[in-house]
């Protein structure tokens, strides 16, 4: 069988929200794009995540990306043809102690230059706004313009929009081999497909470390598996998406009444599959009832997990390769890539076309893990 041979300006490995939004941005720039996804676009971590669209709580170094993404999310229907159930419902971060409150106040001060509009609620104001909160909560911080969306709709929609814009999207096309001759990358998927391009975007999520290592940039990327669950529909009582200072449970209620919850770790079944772990779901249940007493008699109707890529500092790798001209990395979003994903896609497109981005990304350089010399 003769392989289909594709020439492109940019090849992309990975069809999650990052790779797919990069493909769309590149097509809007007029560049020819070929994207290869091992499964279905948006079916991995981009499609199984919690669906929080938050800026609050991110490292300050990520806030320029988050603000850029915030503007993109506002235009979602025009960009990808669906609102993806996106709503600026507010994101509320719960404090369970005075130390938590101090940490939230400190974050508000650190992030003030980014105009997130964070408001702290305590005492009678907390109870007036959140009568549904349990007694464990002593306060919290509200970012009213943060929100939530349905990742199962949004992530594939970026790939569909890129395809409509002229990108060549190849699903169920795992990349078996990548070669570089100094000028062009050649990607092969079995005997069926060969893609040749001078620029390659490494957006392969938890599997991106293998490609980076092939080109001399070994990174300590680890796989993580979130424990996720959803309840039966309940009477609607909560607009906000919730998080907890210091980590733990996160929760949101969708319009039909179901509550989507996450917290703790799942387990890998094999290289491609994961599920929620029983003990994690039990712990999640206890925390959920403590914070939201309305869940005391609710039933979980489904649990799930996925595979995400984590780096030790919980920051992504985003930027030019330091060893190989034309190779550009965008991976390692530590379960927090959904909100910033569309902005990362635009940044990757700028890097592919111009070699630099209008958004500051220096903290995310792969060089922080590598002793490789900087390419002149």
mmCIF file of C-alpha atoms in Angstrom:
data_model
loop_
_atom_site.group_PDB
_atom_site.id
_atom_site.type_symbol
_atom_site.label_atom_id
_atom_site.label_comp_id
_atom_site.label_asym_id
_atom_site.label_seq_id
_atom_site.Cartn_x
_atom_site.Cartn_y
_atom_site.Cartn_z
ATOM 1 C CA UNK A 1 0.000 0.000 0.000
ATOM 2 C CA UNK A 2 1.365 3.412 -0.967
ATOM 3 C CA UNK A 3 1.294 5.924 1.865
ATOM 4 C CA UNK A 4 -0.614 9.158 1.396
ATOM 5 C CA UNK A 5 2.041 11.890 1.260
ATOM 6 C CA UNK A 6 1.156 15.345 2.597
ATOM 7 C CA UNK A 7 3.216 18.522 2.368
ATOM 8 C CA UNK A 8 2.381 21.238 4.897
ATOM 9 C CA UNK A 9 3.811 24.426 6.372
ATOM 10 C CA UNK A 10 3.221 23.105 9.889
ATOM 11 C CA UNK A 11 2.649 19.588 11.226
ATOM 12 C CA UNK A 12 0.985 19.095 14.600
ATOM 13 C CA UNK A 13 1.159 16.033 16.848
ATOM 14 C CA UNK A 14 -1.885 15.935 19.107
ATOM 15 C CA UNK A 15 -5.504 16.955 18.580
ATOM 16 C CA UNK A 16 -6.483 18.152 22.035
ATOM 17 C CA UNK A 17 -7.617 21.711 22.650
ATOM 18 C CA UNK A 18 -4.025 22.985 22.338
ATOM 19 C CA UNK A 19 -3.163 21.283 19.046
ATOM 20 C CA UNK A 20 -6.574 21.892 17.513
ATOM 21 C CA UNK A 21 -6.685 25.566 18.476
ATOM 22 C CA UNK A 22 -3.158 25.944 17.058
ATOM 23 C CA UNK A 23 -4.367 24.386 13.796
ATOM 24 C CA UNK A 24 -7.262 26.837 13.647
ATOM 25 C CA UNK A 25 -5.027 29.834 14.399
ATOM 26 C CA UNK A 26 -2.524 28.756 11.740
ATOM 27 C CA UNK A 27 -5.255 28.438 9.122
ATOM 28 C CA UNK A 28 -6.519 31.903 10.029
ATOM 29 C CA UNK A 29 -2.964 33.054 9.250
ATOM 30 C CA UNK A 30 -3.132 31.314 5.865
ATOM 31 C CA UNK A 31 -0.633 28.523 6.602
ATOM 32 C CA UNK A 32 -1.096 24.915 5.453
ATOM 33 C CA UNK A 33 -1.585 22.583 8.406
ATOM 34 C CA UNK A 34 -1.635 18.816 8.927
ATOM 35 C CA UNK A 35 -2.637 17.534 12.367
ATOM 36 C CA UNK A 36 -2.233 13.911 13.452
ATOM 37 C CA UNK A 37 -4.195 12.593 16.436
ATOM 38 C CA UNK A 38 -3.749 9.059 17.744
ATOM 39 C CA UNK A 39 -7.415 8.764 18.751
ATOM 40 C CA UNK A 40 -10.260 11.248 18.207
ATOM 41 C CA UNK A 41 -9.648 14.955 18.592
ATOM 42 C CA UNK A 42 -10.558 16.134 22.084
ATOM 43 C CA UNK A 43 -11.031 12.611 23.419
ATOM 44 C CA UNK A 44 -8.062 12.547 25.795
ATOM 45 C CA UNK A 45 -7.410 14.969 28.675
ATOM 46 C CA UNK A 46 -8.997 17.852 26.745
ATOM 47 C CA UNK A 47 -12.312 16.007 26.688
ATOM 48 C CA UNK A 48 -12.379 14.315 30.089
ATOM 49 C CA UNK A 49 -11.347 17.234 32.294
ATOM 50 C CA UNK A 50 -13.556 19.046 34.789
ATOM 51 C CA UNK A 51 -14.543 21.917 32.518
ATOM 52 C CA UNK A 52 -13.440 24.786 34.723
ATOM 53 C CA UNK A 53 -12.654 27.982 32.807
ATOM 54 C CA UNK A 54 -10.813 29.882 35.504
ATOM 55 C CA UNK A 55 -8.045 32.423 35.795
ATOM 56 C CA UNK A 56 -8.178 32.708 39.576
ATOM 57 C CA UNK A 57 -5.575 30.595 41.337
ATOM 58 C CA UNK A 58 -3.183 30.244 38.403
ATOM 59 C CA UNK A 59 0.490 31.098 38.884
ATOM 60 C CA UNK A 60 0.953 34.779 38.105
ATOM 61 C CA UNK A 61 3.278 33.777 35.237
ATOM 62 C CA UNK A 62 0.268 32.166 33.504
ATOM 63 C CA UNK A 63 -2.048 35.157 33.840
ATOM 64 C CA UNK A 64 -1.010 36.844 30.543
ATOM 65 C CA UNK A 65 -2.006 33.608 28.779
ATOM 66 C CA UNK A 66 -5.174 33.350 30.859
ATOM 67 C CA UNK A 67 -6.199 36.921 30.017
ATOM 68 C CA UNK A 68 -5.602 36.296 26.321
ATOM 69 C CA UNK A 69 -7.685 33.136 26.570
ATOM 70 C CA UNK A 70 -10.434 35.014 28.449
ATOM 71 C CA UNK A 71 -10.922 37.224 25.400
ATOM 72 C CA UNK A 72 -11.029 34.198 23.083
ATOM 73 C CA UNK A 73 -13.642 32.432 25.203
ATOM 74 C CA UNK A 74 -15.857 35.524 24.952
ATOM 75 C CA UNK A 75 -15.967 35.035 21.171
ATOM 76 C CA UNK A 76 -16.345 31.245 21.187
ATOM 77 C CA UNK A 77 -19.499 30.860 19.041
ATOM 78 C CA UNK A 78 -18.060 33.027 16.273
ATOM 79 C CA UNK A 79 -14.742 31.199 16.414
ATOM 80 C CA UNK A 80 -15.774 27.536 16.566
ATOM 81 C CA UNK A 81 -19.527 27.535 15.878
ATOM 82 C CA UNK A 82 -20.748 26.595 19.379
ATOM 83 C CA UNK A 83 -20.812 28.166 22.819
ATOM 84 C CA UNK A 84 -19.833 24.792 24.282
ATOM 85 C CA UNK A 85 -22.121 25.521 27.261
ATOM 86 C CA UNK A 86 -19.610 28.208 28.261
ATOM 87 C CA UNK A 87 -20.867 30.631 30.848
ATOM 88 C CA UNK A 88 -19.183 33.180 33.049
ATOM 89 C CA UNK A 89 -20.887 31.803 36.112
ATOM 90 C CA UNK A 90 -18.158 32.865 38.547
ATOM 91 C CA UNK A 91 -15.438 30.801 40.186
ATOM 92 C CA UNK A 92 -15.400 30.675 43.979
ATOM 93 C CA UNK A 93 -12.365 29.422 45.874
ATOM 94 C CA UNK A 94 -13.283 28.195 49.339
ATOM 95 C CA UNK A 95 -11.234 28.863 52.482
ATOM 96 C CA UNK A 96 -11.489 26.364 55.322
ATOM 97 C CA UNK A 97 -9.213 28.240 57.753
ATOM 98 C CA UNK A 98 -7.818 31.673 58.534
ATOM 99 C CA UNK A 99 -4.569 30.585 56.865
ATOM 100 C CA UNK A 100 -6.526 29.824 53.707
ATOM 101 C CA UNK A 101 -8.124 33.271 53.836
ATOM 102 C CA UNK A 102 -4.693 34.873 54.184
ATOM 103 C CA UNK A 103 -3.465 32.925 51.161
ATOM 104 C CA UNK A 104 -6.451 34.072 49.104
ATOM 105 C CA UNK A 105 -5.882 37.690 50.133
ATOM 106 C CA UNK A 106 -2.216 37.366 49.183
ATOM 107 C CA UNK A 107 -3.163 35.998 45.759
ATOM 108 C CA UNK A 108 -5.571 38.861 45.200
ATOM 109 C CA UNK A 109 -2.711 41.291 45.892
ATOM 110 C CA UNK A 110 -0.268 39.421 43.631
ATOM 111 C CA UNK A 111 -2.741 39.310 40.739
ATOM 112 C CA UNK A 112 -4.024 42.887 41.079
ATOM 113 C CA UNK A 113 -2.239 44.098 37.935
ATOM 114 C CA UNK A 114 -4.323 41.660 35.860
ATOM 115 C CA UNK A 115 -7.668 43.102 36.910
ATOM 116 C CA UNK A 116 -9.328 39.775 37.751
ATOM 117 C CA UNK A 117 -11.882 41.506 39.945
ATOM 118 C CA UNK A 118 -11.422 39.102 42.854
ATOM 119 C CA UNK A 119 -13.707 39.736 45.825
ATOM 120 C CA UNK A 120 -13.308 38.125 49.262
ATOM 121 C CA UNK A 121 -16.414 36.942 51.112
ATOM 122 C CA UNK A 122 -16.524 36.099 54.818
ATOM 123 C CA UNK A 123 -18.959 36.036 57.712
ATOM 124 C CA UNK A 124 -22.527 37.172 57.068
ATOM 125 C CA UNK A 125 -21.776 38.076 53.440
ATOM 126 C CA UNK A 126 -20.559 34.538 52.821
ATOM 127 C CA UNK A 127 -23.731 33.016 54.262
ATOM 128 C CA UNK A 128 -25.945 35.470 52.409
ATOM 129 C CA UNK A 129 -24.328 34.623 49.076
ATOM 130 C CA UNK A 130 -23.768 30.908 49.762
ATOM 131 C CA UNK A 131 -26.553 29.477 51.933
ATOM 132 C CA UNK A 132 -25.767 26.092 50.385
ATOM 133 C CA UNK A 133 -22.223 25.968 51.854
ATOM 134 C CA UNK A 134 -21.493 23.707 54.799
ATOM 135 C CA UNK A 135 -19.933 24.838 58.055
ATOM 136 C CA UNK A 136 -16.386 23.823 57.060
ATOM 137 C CA UNK A 137 -16.154 26.936 54.875
ATOM 138 C CA UNK A 138 -15.085 30.139 56.640
ATOM 139 C CA UNK A 139 -14.815 32.308 53.556
ATOM 140 C CA UNK A 140 -13.578 32.424 50.007
ATOM 141 C CA UNK A 141 -12.674 34.493 46.978
ATOM 142 C CA UNK A 142 -14.950 35.081 44.018
ATOM 143 C CA UNK A 143 -13.780 35.801 40.484
ATOM 144 C CA UNK A 144 -17.123 36.711 38.959
ATOM 145 C CA UNK A 145 -16.077 36.536 35.281
ATOM 146 C CA UNK A 146 -14.473 33.109 35.489
ATOM 147 C CA UNK A 147 -16.730 30.189 34.706
ATOM 148 C CA UNK A 148 -17.243 26.785 33.174
ATOM 149 C CA UNK A 149 -17.892 24.941 29.912
ATOM 150 C CA UNK A 150 -18.432 21.443 28.569
ATOM 151 C CA UNK A 151 -15.064 20.033 27.448
ATOM 152 C CA UNK A 152 -16.760 17.238 25.510
ATOM 153 C CA UNK A 153 -18.239 19.895 23.243
ATOM 154 C CA UNK A 154 -15.542 22.564 23.186
ATOM 155 C CA UNK A 155 -12.404 20.515 22.546
ATOM 156 C CA UNK A 156 -13.659 18.584 19.482
ATOM 157 C CA UNK A 157 -15.255 21.781 18.155
ATOM 158 C CA UNK A 158 -11.834 23.422 17.808
ATOM 159 C CA UNK A 159 -10.723 20.538 15.594
ATOM 160 C CA UNK A 160 -13.922 20.719 13.555
ATOM 161 C CA UNK A 161 -13.485 24.468 13.101
ATOM 162 C CA UNK A 162 -9.873 23.956 12.007
ATOM 163 C CA UNK A 163 -11.017 21.377 9.467
ATOM 164 C CA UNK A 164 -13.672 23.751 8.120
ATOM 165 C CA UNK A 165 -10.964 26.401 7.811
ATOM 166 C CA UNK A 166 -8.877 24.057 5.655
ATOM 167 C CA UNK A 167 -6.624 22.189 8.075
ATOM 168 C CA UNK A 168 -6.014 18.538 7.248
ATOM 169 C CA UNK A 169 -7.014 16.604 10.352
ATOM 170 C CA UNK A 170 -6.065 12.920 10.571
ATOM 171 C CA UNK A 171 -7.722 11.094 13.461
ATOM 172 C CA UNK A 172 -6.839 7.543 14.543
ATOM 173 C CA UNK A 173 -3.398 8.238 13.094
ATOM 174 C CA UNK A 174 -0.754 7.519 15.751
ATOM 175 C CA UNK A 175 2.699 8.779 14.796
ATOM 176 C CA UNK A 176 5.101 5.834 14.652
ATOM 177 C CA UNK A 177 8.186 7.675 13.426
ATOM 178 C CA UNK A 178 9.512 11.233 13.291
ATOM 179 C CA UNK A 179 12.636 12.155 11.332
ATOM 180 C CA UNK A 180 14.362 15.480 10.794
ATOM 181 C CA UNK A 181 16.848 16.131 7.995
ATOM 182 C CA UNK A 182 17.881 19.562 9.193
ATOM 183 C CA UNK A 183 15.237 21.299 7.101
ATOM 184 C CA UNK A 184 12.035 19.255 7.299
ATOM 185 C CA UNK A 185 10.288 16.893 9.657
ATOM 186 C CA UNK A 186 8.800 13.677 8.291
ATOM 187 C CA UNK A 187 6.033 12.062 10.328
ATOM 188 C CA UNK A 188 4.819 8.555 9.502
ATOM 189 C CA UNK A 189 1.653 6.869 10.685
ATOM 190 C CA UNK A 190 1.910 3.194 9.809
ATOM 191 C CA UNK A 191 1.948 2.495 6.089
ATOM 192 C CA UNK A 192 -0.937 4.855 5.421
ATOM 193 C CA UNK A 193 0.305 8.416 5.936
ATOM 194 C CA UNK A 194 3.443 10.508 5.614
ATOM 195 C CA UNK A 195 3.498 14.213 6.496
ATOM 196 C CA UNK A 196 6.413 16.511 5.639
ATOM 197 C CA UNK A 197 6.753 20.020 7.098
ATOM 198 C CA UNK A 198 9.493 22.442 8.147
ATOM 199 C CA UNK A 199 7.760 23.123 11.478
ATOM 200 C CA UNK A 200 6.457 20.594 14.002
ATOM 201 C CA UNK A 201 4.274 21.428 17.011
ATOM 202 C CA UNK A 202 4.606 18.934 19.858
ATOM 203 C CA UNK A 203 1.125 19.010 21.421
ATOM 204 C CA UNK A 204 0.957 15.331 22.356
ATOM 205 C CA UNK A 205 -0.055 15.842 25.976
ATOM 206 C CA UNK A 206 1.100 13.157 28.393
ATOM 207 C CA UNK A 207 2.899 11.464 25.491
ATOM 208 C CA UNK A 208 4.884 14.552 24.434
ATOM 209 C CA UNK A 209 7.974 13.690 26.464
ATOM 210 C CA UNK A 210 8.967 10.917 24.088
ATOM 211 C CA UNK A 211 9.174 13.299 21.137
ATOM 212 C CA UNK A 212 11.079 15.914 23.152
ATOM 213 C CA UNK A 213 13.569 13.274 24.304
ATOM 214 C CA UNK A 214 14.131 12.112 20.720
ATOM 215 C CA UNK A 215 15.508 15.571 19.981
ATOM 216 C CA UNK A 216 17.716 15.754 23.055
ATOM 217 C CA UNK A 217 15.317 17.517 25.422
ATOM 218 C CA UNK A 218 14.477 15.097 28.192
ATOM 219 C CA UNK A 219 11.845 16.396 30.605
ATOM 220 C CA UNK A 220 10.511 14.845 33.843
ATOM 221 C CA UNK A 221 6.972 14.539 32.486
ATOM 222 C CA UNK A 222 4.721 12.265 34.522
ATOM 223 C CA UNK A 223 1.229 11.001 33.837
ATOM 224 C CA UNK A 224 -1.590 11.882 36.208
ATOM 225 C CA UNK A 225 -5.133 10.546 36.316
ATOM 226 C CA UNK A 226 -7.877 12.733 37.811
ATOM 227 C CA UNK A 227 -10.734 11.136 39.731
ATOM 228 C CA UNK A 228 -13.989 12.500 38.325
ATOM 229 C CA UNK A 229 -17.668 11.885 39.038
ATOM 230 C CA UNK A 230 -21.092 13.266 38.177
ATOM 231 C CA UNK A 231 -24.292 13.080 40.215
ATOM 232 C CA UNK A 232 -27.856 12.538 39.208
ATOM 233 C CA UNK A 233 -29.765 15.766 38.401
ATOM 234 C CA UNK A 234 -30.631 17.734 41.543
ATOM 235 C CA UNK A 235 -32.700 20.879 42.063
ATOM 236 C CA UNK A 236 -30.531 23.742 40.874
ATOM 237 C CA UNK A 237 -28.938 25.634 43.772
ATOM 238 C CA UNK A 238 -25.451 26.781 42.762
ATOM 239 C CA UNK A 239 -24.280 29.020 39.924
ATOM 240 C CA UNK A 240 -20.586 29.154 40.751
ATOM 241 C CA UNK A 241 -17.816 26.747 39.876
ATOM 242 C CA UNK A 242 -16.041 25.821 43.121
ATOM 243 C CA UNK A 243 -12.474 25.111 44.114
ATOM 244 C CA UNK A 244 -10.751 24.801 47.474
ATOM 245 C CA UNK A 245 -7.670 26.707 48.593
ATOM 246 C CA UNK A 246 -4.792 24.281 49.019
ATOM 247 C CA UNK A 247 -6.314 21.720 46.683
ATOM 248 C CA UNK A 248 -8.893 19.004 47.010
ATOM 249 C CA UNK A 249 -12.445 18.910 45.721
ATOM 250 C CA UNK A 250 -13.721 21.000 42.818
ATOM 251 C CA UNK A 251 -17.340 21.105 41.764
ATOM 252 C CA UNK A 252 -19.846 22.773 39.427
ATOM 253 C CA UNK A 253 -23.545 22.333 38.728
ATOM 254 C CA UNK A 254 -24.719 22.273 35.123
ATOM 255 C CA UNK A 255 -28.033 23.638 33.878
ATOM 256 C CA UNK A 256 -29.794 20.259 33.922
ATOM 257 C CA UNK A 257 -28.956 19.886 37.637
ATOM 258 C CA UNK A 258 -26.102 17.361 37.629
ATOM 259 C CA UNK A 259 -23.040 18.209 39.699
ATOM 260 C CA UNK A 260 -19.653 17.491 38.164
ATOM 261 C CA UNK A 261 -17.003 16.825 40.814
ATOM 262 C CA UNK A 262 -13.333 15.995 40.901
ATOM 263 C CA UNK A 263 -10.545 15.495 43.403
ATOM 264 C CA UNK A 264 -7.871 12.965 44.176
ATOM 265 C CA UNK A 265 -6.278 10.535 41.759
ATOM 266 C CA UNK A 266 -7.471 7.779 39.485
ATOM 267 C CA UNK A 267 -5.466 4.794 38.317
ATOM 268 C CA UNK A 268 -4.025 3.788 34.951
ATOM 269 C CA UNK A 269 -5.407 0.609 33.433
ATOM 270 C CA UNK A 270 -2.845 0.591 30.638
ATOM 271 C CA UNK A 271 -0.946 3.101 28.498
ATOM 272 C CA UNK A 272 -4.163 4.477 27.030
ATOM 273 C CA UNK A 273 -6.887 4.035 29.658
ATOM 274 C CA UNK A 274 -7.539 5.122 33.246
ATOM 275 C CA UNK A 275 -10.416 5.064 35.729
ATOM 276 C CA UNK A 276 -11.339 6.715 39.006
ATOM 277 C CA UNK A 277 -10.049 4.896 42.064
ATOM 278 C CA UNK A 278 -12.564 3.693 44.670
ATOM 279 C CA UNK A 279 -10.829 5.245 47.681
ATOM 280 C CA UNK A 280 -10.544 8.588 45.873
ATOM 281 C CA UNK A 281 -14.282 8.595 45.128
ATOM 282 C CA UNK A 282 -15.035 7.744 48.768
ATOM 283 C CA UNK A 283 -12.876 10.658 49.952
ATOM 284 C CA UNK A 284 -14.458 12.921 47.349
ATOM 285 C CA UNK A 285 -17.908 11.966 48.649
ATOM 286 C CA UNK A 286 -17.024 12.931 52.221
ATOM 287 C CA UNK A 287 -15.545 16.267 51.155
ATOM 288 C CA UNK A 288 -18.509 16.994 48.907
ATOM 289 C CA UNK A 289 -21.058 16.501 51.671
ATOM 290 C CA UNK A 290 -18.992 18.603 54.121
ATOM 291 C CA UNK A 291 -18.928 21.526 51.699
ATOM 292 C CA UNK A 292 -22.321 21.000 50.061
ATOM 293 C CA UNK A 293 -24.815 19.338 52.431
ATOM 294 C CA UNK A 294 -27.378 19.158 49.590
ATOM 295 C CA UNK A 295 -25.338 16.240 48.229
ATOM 296 C CA UNK A 296 -25.856 14.077 51.301
ATOM 297 C CA UNK A 297 -28.325 11.755 49.570
ATOM 298 C CA UNK A 298 -27.248 12.292 45.961
ATOM 299 C CA UNK A 299 -26.195 9.370 43.783
ATOM 300 C CA UNK A 300 -23.156 9.315 41.529
ATOM 301 C CA UNK A 301 -24.273 8.082 38.118
ATOM 302 C CA UNK A 302 -20.865 7.947 36.464
ATOM 303 C CA UNK A 303 -17.177 8.113 37.336
ATOM 304 C CA UNK A 304 -14.269 8.461 34.933
ATOM 305 C CA UNK A 305 -10.656 9.451 34.547
ATOM 306 C CA UNK A 306 -8.115 10.232 31.835
ATOM 307 C CA UNK A 307 -4.406 10.776 31.361
ATOM 308 C CA UNK A 308 -2.795 14.189 31.858
ATOM 309 C CA UNK A 309 0.831 15.336 31.679
ATOM 310 C CA UNK A 310 2.442 16.850 34.807
ATOM 311 C CA UNK A 311 5.838 18.472 35.288
ATOM 312 C CA UNK A 312 7.359 18.877 38.774
ATOM 313 C CA UNK A 313 6.773 22.639 38.927
ATOM 314 C CA UNK A 314 3.191 22.280 37.632
ATOM 315 C CA UNK A 315 4.037 24.684 34.804
ATOM 316 C CA UNK A 316 3.770 23.802 31.107
ATOM 317 C CA UNK A 317 6.489 23.605 28.503
ATOM 318 C CA UNK A 318 5.657 26.203 25.874
ATOM 319 C CA UNK A 319 8.125 27.568 23.366
ATOM 320 C CA UNK A 320 10.832 26.856 20.832
ATOM 321 C CA UNK A 321 13.020 23.797 21.068
ATOM 322 C CA UNK A 322 16.533 24.615 22.213
ATOM 323 C CA UNK A 323 18.091 21.852 20.108
ATOM 324 C CA UNK A 324 16.128 21.560 16.880
ATOM 325 C CA UNK A 325 15.082 24.419 14.565
ATOM 326 C CA UNK A 326 11.417 24.190 13.644
ATOM 327 C CA UNK A 327 10.385 22.104 16.673
ATOM 328 C CA UNK A 328 7.980 23.906 19.026
ATOM 329 C CA UNK A 329 6.627 22.481 22.265
ATOM 330 C CA UNK A 330 3.241 22.953 23.935
ATOM 331 C CA UNK A 331 2.537 20.338 26.628
ATOM 332 C CA UNK A 332 2.500 19.582 30.354
ATOM 333 C CA UNK A 333 -0.506 21.621 31.444
ATOM 334 C CA UNK A 334 -0.982 19.652 34.679
ATOM 335 C CA UNK A 335 -4.743 19.313 34.400
ATOM 336 C CA UNK A 336 -5.166 23.093 33.980
ATOM 337 C CA UNK A 337 -4.898 23.553 30.223
ATOM 338 C CA UNK A 338 -8.571 23.855 29.306
ATOM 339 C CA UNK A 339 -8.971 27.570 29.987
ATOM 340 C CA UNK A 340 -5.625 28.661 28.551
ATOM 341 C CA UNK A 341 -5.668 26.135 25.688
ATOM 342 C CA UNK A 342 -7.058 28.497 23.023
ATOM 343 C CA UNK A 343 -4.471 31.148 23.900
ATOM 344 C CA UNK A 344 -1.690 28.564 23.835
ATOM 345 C CA UNK A 345 -2.850 27.604 20.349
ATOM 346 C CA UNK A 346 -2.532 31.203 19.189
ATOM 347 C CA UNK A 347 0.909 31.500 20.784
ATOM 348 C CA UNK A 348 2.090 28.323 19.052
ATOM 349 C CA UNK A 349 0.824 29.693 15.746
ATOM 350 C CA UNK A 350 2.758 32.924 16.300
ATOM 351 C CA UNK A 351 5.893 30.968 17.151
ATOM 352 C CA UNK A 352 5.488 28.867 14.007
ATOM 353 C CA UNK A 353 5.042 31.892 11.763
ATOM 354 C CA UNK A 354 7.193 34.552 13.438
ATOM 355 C CA UNK A 355 9.543 32.741 15.824
ATOM 356 C CA UNK A 356 8.227 34.761 18.760
ATOM 357 C CA UNK A 357 4.934 35.530 20.487
ATOM 358 C CA UNK A 358 3.190 38.705 21.595
ATOM 359 C CA UNK A 359 2.423 36.986 24.947
ATOM 360 C CA UNK A 360 5.259 36.490 27.484
ATOM 361 C CA UNK A 361 6.133 32.797 27.775
ATOM 362 C CA UNK A 362 9.728 32.811 29.053
ATOM 363 C CA UNK A 363 8.851 30.991 32.330
ATOM 364 C CA UNK A 364 7.682 27.978 30.311
ATOM 365 C CA UNK A 365 10.867 27.357 28.317
ATOM 366 C CA UNK A 366 11.946 23.725 28.056
ATOM 367 C CA UNK A 367 15.453 24.934 28.849
ATOM 368 C CA UNK A 368 14.613 24.899 32.557
ATOM 369 C CA UNK A 369 14.879 21.090 32.397
ATOM 370 C CA UNK A 370 17.779 20.848 29.982
ATOM 371 C CA UNK A 371 21.464 21.612 29.925
ATOM 372 C CA UNK A 372 21.413 21.701 26.128
ATOM 373 C CA UNK A 373 23.010 24.822 24.624
ATOM 374 C CA UNK A 374 20.664 27.483 23.306
ATOM 375 C CA UNK A 375 20.260 27.428 19.531
ATOM 376 C CA UNK A 376 21.768 30.612 18.028
#
